[in-house]
Every structure is written in C-alpha cells, then in structure tokens.
PDB file of C-alpha atoms in Angstrom:
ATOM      1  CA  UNK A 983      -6.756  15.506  18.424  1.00  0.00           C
ATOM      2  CA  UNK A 984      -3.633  13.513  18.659  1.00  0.00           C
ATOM      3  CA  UNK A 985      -5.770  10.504  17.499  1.00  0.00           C
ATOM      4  CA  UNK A 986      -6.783  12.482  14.063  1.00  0.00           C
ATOM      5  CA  UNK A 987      -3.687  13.239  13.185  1.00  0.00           C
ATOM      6  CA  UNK A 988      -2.392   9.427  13.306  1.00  0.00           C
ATOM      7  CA  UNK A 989      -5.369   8.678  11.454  1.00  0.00           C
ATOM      8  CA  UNK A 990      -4.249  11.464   8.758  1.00  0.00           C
ATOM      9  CA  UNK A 991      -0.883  10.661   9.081  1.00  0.00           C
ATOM     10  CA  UNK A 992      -1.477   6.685   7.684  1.00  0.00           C
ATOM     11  CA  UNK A 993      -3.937   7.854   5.376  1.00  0.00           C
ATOM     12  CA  UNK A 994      -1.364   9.881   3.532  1.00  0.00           C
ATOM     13  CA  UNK A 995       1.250   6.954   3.582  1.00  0.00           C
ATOM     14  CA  UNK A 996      -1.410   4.655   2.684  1.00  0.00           C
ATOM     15  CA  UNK A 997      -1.903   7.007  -0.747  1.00  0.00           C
ATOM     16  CA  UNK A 998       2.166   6.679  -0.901  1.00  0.00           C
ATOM     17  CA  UNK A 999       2.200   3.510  -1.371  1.00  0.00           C
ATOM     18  CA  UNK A1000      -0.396   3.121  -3.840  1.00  0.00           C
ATOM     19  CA  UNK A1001       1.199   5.215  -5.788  1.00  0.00           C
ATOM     20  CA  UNK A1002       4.115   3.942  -5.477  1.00  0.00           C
ATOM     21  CA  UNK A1003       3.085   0.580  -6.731  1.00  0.00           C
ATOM     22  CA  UNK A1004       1.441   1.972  -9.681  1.00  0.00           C
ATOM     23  CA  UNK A1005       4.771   3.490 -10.826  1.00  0.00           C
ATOM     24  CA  UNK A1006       6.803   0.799  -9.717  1.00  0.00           C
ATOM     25  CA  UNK A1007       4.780  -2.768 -10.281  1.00  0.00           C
ATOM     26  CA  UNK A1008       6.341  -5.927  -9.245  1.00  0.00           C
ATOM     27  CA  UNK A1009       7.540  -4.614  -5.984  1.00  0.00           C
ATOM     28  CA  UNK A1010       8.188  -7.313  -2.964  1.00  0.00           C
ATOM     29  CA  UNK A1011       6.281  -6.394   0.954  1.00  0.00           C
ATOM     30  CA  UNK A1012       9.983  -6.493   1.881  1.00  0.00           C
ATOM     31  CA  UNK A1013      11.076  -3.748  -0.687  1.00  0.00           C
ATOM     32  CA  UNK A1014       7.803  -1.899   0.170  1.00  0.00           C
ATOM     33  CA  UNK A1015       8.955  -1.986   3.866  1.00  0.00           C
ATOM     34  CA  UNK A1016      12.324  -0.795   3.021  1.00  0.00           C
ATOM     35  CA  UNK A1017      11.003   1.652   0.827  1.00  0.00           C
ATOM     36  CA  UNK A1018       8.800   3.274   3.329  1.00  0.00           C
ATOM     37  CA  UNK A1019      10.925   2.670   6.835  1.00  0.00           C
ATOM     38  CA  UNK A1020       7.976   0.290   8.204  1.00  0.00           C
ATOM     39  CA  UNK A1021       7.441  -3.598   9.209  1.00  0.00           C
ATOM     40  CA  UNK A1022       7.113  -5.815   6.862  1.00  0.00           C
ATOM     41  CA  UNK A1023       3.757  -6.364   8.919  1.00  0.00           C
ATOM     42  CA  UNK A1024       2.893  -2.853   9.184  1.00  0.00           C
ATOM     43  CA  UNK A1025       2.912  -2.807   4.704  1.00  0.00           C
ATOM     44  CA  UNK A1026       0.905  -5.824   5.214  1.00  0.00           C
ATOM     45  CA  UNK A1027      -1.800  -3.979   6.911  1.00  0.00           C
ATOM     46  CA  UNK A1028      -1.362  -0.963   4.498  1.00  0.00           C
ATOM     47  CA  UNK A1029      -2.008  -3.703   1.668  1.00  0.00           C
ATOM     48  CA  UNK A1030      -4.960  -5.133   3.553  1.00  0.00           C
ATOM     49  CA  UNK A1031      -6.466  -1.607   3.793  1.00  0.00           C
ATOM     50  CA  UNK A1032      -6.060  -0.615  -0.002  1.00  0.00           C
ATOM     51  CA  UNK A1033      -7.717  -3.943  -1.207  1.00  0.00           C
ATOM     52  CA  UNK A1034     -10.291  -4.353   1.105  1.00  0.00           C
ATOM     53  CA  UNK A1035     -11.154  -0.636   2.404  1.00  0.00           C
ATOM     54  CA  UNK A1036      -9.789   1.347  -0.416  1.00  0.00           C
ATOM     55  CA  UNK A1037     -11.475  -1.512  -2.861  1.00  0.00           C
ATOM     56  CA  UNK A1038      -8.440  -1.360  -5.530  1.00  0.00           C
ATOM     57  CA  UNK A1039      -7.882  -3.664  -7.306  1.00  0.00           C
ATOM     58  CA  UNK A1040      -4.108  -4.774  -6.370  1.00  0.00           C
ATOM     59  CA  UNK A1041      -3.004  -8.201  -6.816  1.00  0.00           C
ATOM     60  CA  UNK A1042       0.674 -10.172  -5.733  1.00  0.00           C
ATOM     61  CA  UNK A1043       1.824 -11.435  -8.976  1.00  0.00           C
ATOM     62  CA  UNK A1044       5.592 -11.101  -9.069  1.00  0.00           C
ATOM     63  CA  UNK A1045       5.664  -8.433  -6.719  1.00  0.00           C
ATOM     64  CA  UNK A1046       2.635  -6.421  -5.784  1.00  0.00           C
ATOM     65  CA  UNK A1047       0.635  -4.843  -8.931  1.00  0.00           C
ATOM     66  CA  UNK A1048      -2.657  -2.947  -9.883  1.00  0.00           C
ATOM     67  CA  UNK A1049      -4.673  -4.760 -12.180  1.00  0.00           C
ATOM     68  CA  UNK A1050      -7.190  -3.474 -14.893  1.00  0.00           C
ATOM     69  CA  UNK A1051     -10.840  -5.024 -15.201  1.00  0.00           C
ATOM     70  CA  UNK A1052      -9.452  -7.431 -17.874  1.00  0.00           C
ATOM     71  CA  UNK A1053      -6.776  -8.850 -15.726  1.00  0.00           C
ATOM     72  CA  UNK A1054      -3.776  -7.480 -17.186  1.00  0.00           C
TER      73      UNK A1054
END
C-alpha cells in the first residue's frame, strides 16, 4: 500500500511541474528544484519522465519550455 501511495504521490508532483512550466516557460532545473523543495537530480528525473513517459513535448531552450508541433 505504502508503495502506491509514493507512486501517487510523484505522479501528482510530476503534473505540478508540468504545469508549472507551461505557466512559467524559461525556468532553470535549479529554479525548478527550488521551486518544488527537491534535488536538482530528483527534477531531472521528473523531466526525464514527462518527455519520455509522459511523451510531451518539452524542450531546454533558455530554461525549460513546452513546444508546439511547429517548434515555437
């Protein structure tokens, strides 16, 4: 049970932070760490797990952004 609820628990903080990013573009890993109490290495991970797992489409240009199909 306890496992669930850490599995929950990220999930929600994963959502956080992309929405945090889409209404705040440009942010740094550091700034997102600050932002939500973690690592640096921890937001990392998070990032790894919305590009890759979540499939959105969030790019490091000047900070860490969503991009649309078109690039912009």
């Amino acid at each position: 049970m306890e496992r669930k609820r850490l599995i929950a628990d990220r999930f929600q903080r994963i959502w956080e932070v992309v929405e945090y990013i889409a209404r705040e573009p440009g942010q740094s890993r550091k700034q997102l760490a600050e932002r939500f109490s973690l690592s640096e290495r921890q937001v990392q991970a998070d990032l790894n797990v919305i590009r890759t797992e979540m499939r959105l489409p969030l790019v490091r240009r000047h900070g860490y952004r969503f991009v649309n199909e078109e690039g912009g």
